[in-house]
mmCIF file of C-alpha atoms in Angstrom:
data_model
loop_
_atom_site.group_PDB
_atom_site.id
_atom_site.type_symbol
_atom_site.label_atom_id
_atom_site.label_comp_id
_atom_site.label_asym_id
_atom_site.label_seq_id
_atom_site.Cartn_x
_atom_site.Cartn_y
_atom_site.Cartn_z
ATOM 1 C CA MET E 1 20.278 1.056 -10.566
ATOM 2 C CA GLU E 2 19.489 -2.262 -8.968
ATOM 3 C CA ILE E 3 18.605 -2.113 -5.290
ATOM 4 C CA GLY E 4 18.269 -4.853 -2.779
ATOM 5 C CA PRO E 5 18.286 -5.249 0.960
ATOM 6 C CA PRO E 6 21.579 -4.947 2.786
ATOM 7 C CA THR E 7 23.286 -8.298 3.209
ATOM 8 C CA ALA E 8 23.829 -9.919 6.592
ATOM 9 C CA ASN E 9 27.541 -9.189 6.215
ATOM 10 C CA TYR E 10 26.787 -5.519 5.594
ATOM 11 C CA LEU E 11 24.514 -5.313 8.639
ATOM 12 C CA SER E 12 27.119 -6.955 10.872
ATOM 13 C CA GLY E 13 29.796 -4.553 9.651
ATOM 14 C CA GLN E 14 31.954 -7.319 8.141
ATOM 15 C CA MET E 15 31.796 -6.049 4.583
ATOM 16 C CA ASP E 16 31.259 -2.820 2.714
ATOM 17 C CA SER E 17 28.165 -2.719 0.561
ATOM 18 C CA PRO E 18 26.616 -0.113 -1.708
ATOM 19 C CA LYS E 19 24.282 2.289 0.057
ATOM 20 C CA PRO E 20 20.733 0.889 0.075
ATOM 21 C CA GLY E 21 18.329 2.615 -2.278
ATOM 22 C CA LYS E 22 15.758 5.331 -1.737
ATOM 23 C CA ILE E 23 12.121 4.198 -1.617
ATOM 24 C CA LEU E 24 9.012 6.360 -1.730
ATOM 25 C CA ILE E 25 5.801 4.893 -0.293
ATOM 26 C CA VAL E 26 2.529 6.474 -1.510
ATOM 27 C CA ASP E 27 -0.778 5.610 0.138
ATOM 28 C CA ASP E 28 -3.659 7.718 1.411
ATOM 29 C CA GLU E 29 -4.152 5.286 4.287
ATOM 30 C CA VAL E 30 -1.678 6.715 6.781
ATOM 31 C CA SER E 31 -1.234 3.485 8.760
ATOM 32 C CA ILE E 32 -0.353 1.503 5.622
ATOM 33 C CA ALA E 33 2.070 4.127 4.309
ATOM 34 C CA ASP E 34 3.774 4.567 7.685
ATOM 35 C CA THR E 35 4.020 0.813 8.293
ATOM 36 C CA LEU E 36 5.587 0.135 4.885
ATOM 37 C CA GLY E 37 7.944 3.079 5.375
ATOM 38 C CA ALA E 38 9.043 1.700 8.750
ATOM 39 C CA ILE E 39 9.545 -1.820 7.358
ATOM 40 C CA PHE E 40 11.813 -0.631 4.547
ATOM 41 C CA SER E 41 13.605 1.827 6.825
ATOM 42 C CA ASN E 42 14.324 -0.956 9.324
ATOM 43 C CA GLN E 43 15.876 -2.938 6.463
ATOM 44 C CA GLY E 44 18.328 -0.124 5.793
ATOM 45 C CA TYR E 45 16.566 1.722 2.975
ATOM 46 C CA GLU E 46 16.197 5.483 2.971
ATOM 47 C CA THR E 47 12.438 6.020 2.863
ATOM 48 C CA ARG E 48 9.942 8.832 2.466
ATOM 49 C CA VAL E 49 6.164 8.645 2.706
ATOM 50 C CA ALA E 50 3.526 10.572 0.746
ATOM 51 C CA TYR E 51 -0.176 10.473 1.564
ATOM 52 C CA SER E 52 -1.381 11.730 -1.835
ATOM 53 C CA ALA E 53 -0.374 11.528 -5.483
ATOM 54 C CA GLU E 54 0.187 15.281 -5.552
ATOM 55 C CA GLN E 55 2.564 15.063 -2.597
ATOM 56 C CA SER E 56 4.417 12.168 -4.266
ATOM 57 C CA ILE E 57 5.071 14.238 -7.399
ATOM 58 C CA GLU E 58 6.744 16.947 -5.307
ATOM 59 C CA ILE E 59 8.869 14.401 -3.429
ATOM 60 C CA ILE E 60 9.882 12.625 -6.651
ATOM 61 C CA ALA E 61 10.965 15.890 -8.262
ATOM 62 C CA GLN E 62 13.133 16.900 -5.292
ATOM 63 C CA TRP E 63 14.316 13.613 -3.802
ATOM 64 C CA LYS E 64 14.558 11.299 -6.878
ATOM 65 C CA PRO E 65 13.832 7.864 -5.331
ATOM 66 C CA GLU E 66 14.974 4.692 -7.068
ATOM 67 C CA LEU E 67 11.650 3.003 -6.290
ATOM 68 C CA ALA E 68 8.123 4.232 -5.605
ATOM 69 C CA ILE E 69 5.514 1.886 -4.228
ATOM 70 C CA THR E 70 2.142 3.509 -4.767
ATOM 71 C CA ASP E 71 -1.474 2.751 -4.148
ATOM 72 C CA VAL E 72 -3.336 3.012 -7.441
ATOM 73 C CA VAL E 73 -6.638 4.201 -5.971
ATOM 74 C CA LEU E 74 -5.939 7.615 -4.447
ATOM 75 C CA PRO E 75 -8.225 10.638 -4.082
ATOM 76 C CA VAL E 76 -7.982 13.441 -6.690
ATOM 77 C CA MET E 77 -5.215 11.820 -8.787
ATOM 78 C CA SER E 78 -4.507 8.080 -9.154
ATOM 79 C CA GLY E 79 -1.160 6.455 -8.523
ATOM 80 C CA ILE E 80 -0.896 5.746 -12.255
ATOM 81 C CA GLU E 81 -1.485 9.413 -13.094
ATOM 82 C CA SER E 82 1.221 10.412 -10.612
ATOM 83 C CA CYS E 83 3.662 8.028 -12.315
ATOM 84 C CA ASP E 84 2.770 9.587 -15.679
ATOM 85 C CA SER E 85 3.456 13.040 -14.212
ATOM 86 C CA ALA E 86 6.817 11.896 -12.843
ATOM 87 C CA GLN E 87 8.049 10.545 -16.169
ATOM 88 C CA GLY E 88 9.760 13.772 -17.183
ATOM 89 C CA LYS E 89 11.470 14.106 -13.811
ATOM 90 C CA ILE E 90 12.975 10.633 -13.342
ATOM 91 C CA SER E 91 13.285 7.341 -15.176
ATOM 92 C CA VAL E 92 9.930 5.620 -14.701
ATOM 93 C CA HIS E 93 9.296 1.926 -15.160
ATOM 94 C CA SER E 94 6.061 0.497 -13.866
ATOM 95 C CA SER E 95 5.068 -2.992 -12.879
ATOM 96 C CA PRO E 96 1.514 -2.789 -11.605
ATOM 97 C CA PHE E 97 0.166 -5.644 -9.568
ATOM 98 C CA ASP E 98 -2.863 -6.176 -7.399
ATOM 99 C CA VAL E 99 -2.458 -7.379 -3.847
ATOM 100 C CA GLU E 100 -6.078 -6.850 -2.815
ATOM 101 C CA PRO E 101 -7.683 -10.037 -1.529
ATOM 102 C CA ASP E 102 -10.421 -11.352 -3.815
ATOM 103 C CA HIS E 103 -13.080 -11.193 -1.086
ATOM 104 C CA ARG E 104 -12.599 -7.401 -0.701
ATOM 105 C CA ARG E 105 -12.718 -6.842 -4.454
ATOM 106 C CA HIS E 106 -15.952 -8.819 -4.811
ATOM 107 C CA ALA E 107 -17.550 -6.971 -1.896
ATOM 108 C CA ARG E 108 -17.208 -3.692 -3.820
ATOM 109 C CA GLU E 109 -18.582 -5.027 -7.128
#
């Protein structure tokens, strides 16, 4: 299923549009997870937030989101491991990318 933001016509009530998709946000930093959840929710998406990989697996199994945006570095289980665990429950396609600024990455090395 392809999902995209609601169109301006949809938001103004001038045209019917498919229901926006369901997005799961996974991050152990509560402020980041909640902010991303609010941004997507304000754009018309149905959103849920998980603060751990373990919590995300439970939500995926019950709620079946079309998209999960997950932090890779999580305590106990990584975001990648949670995607591997979800594979039997939903169709999983991954496109990992790094959005960490270079200066933060180098500071940890």
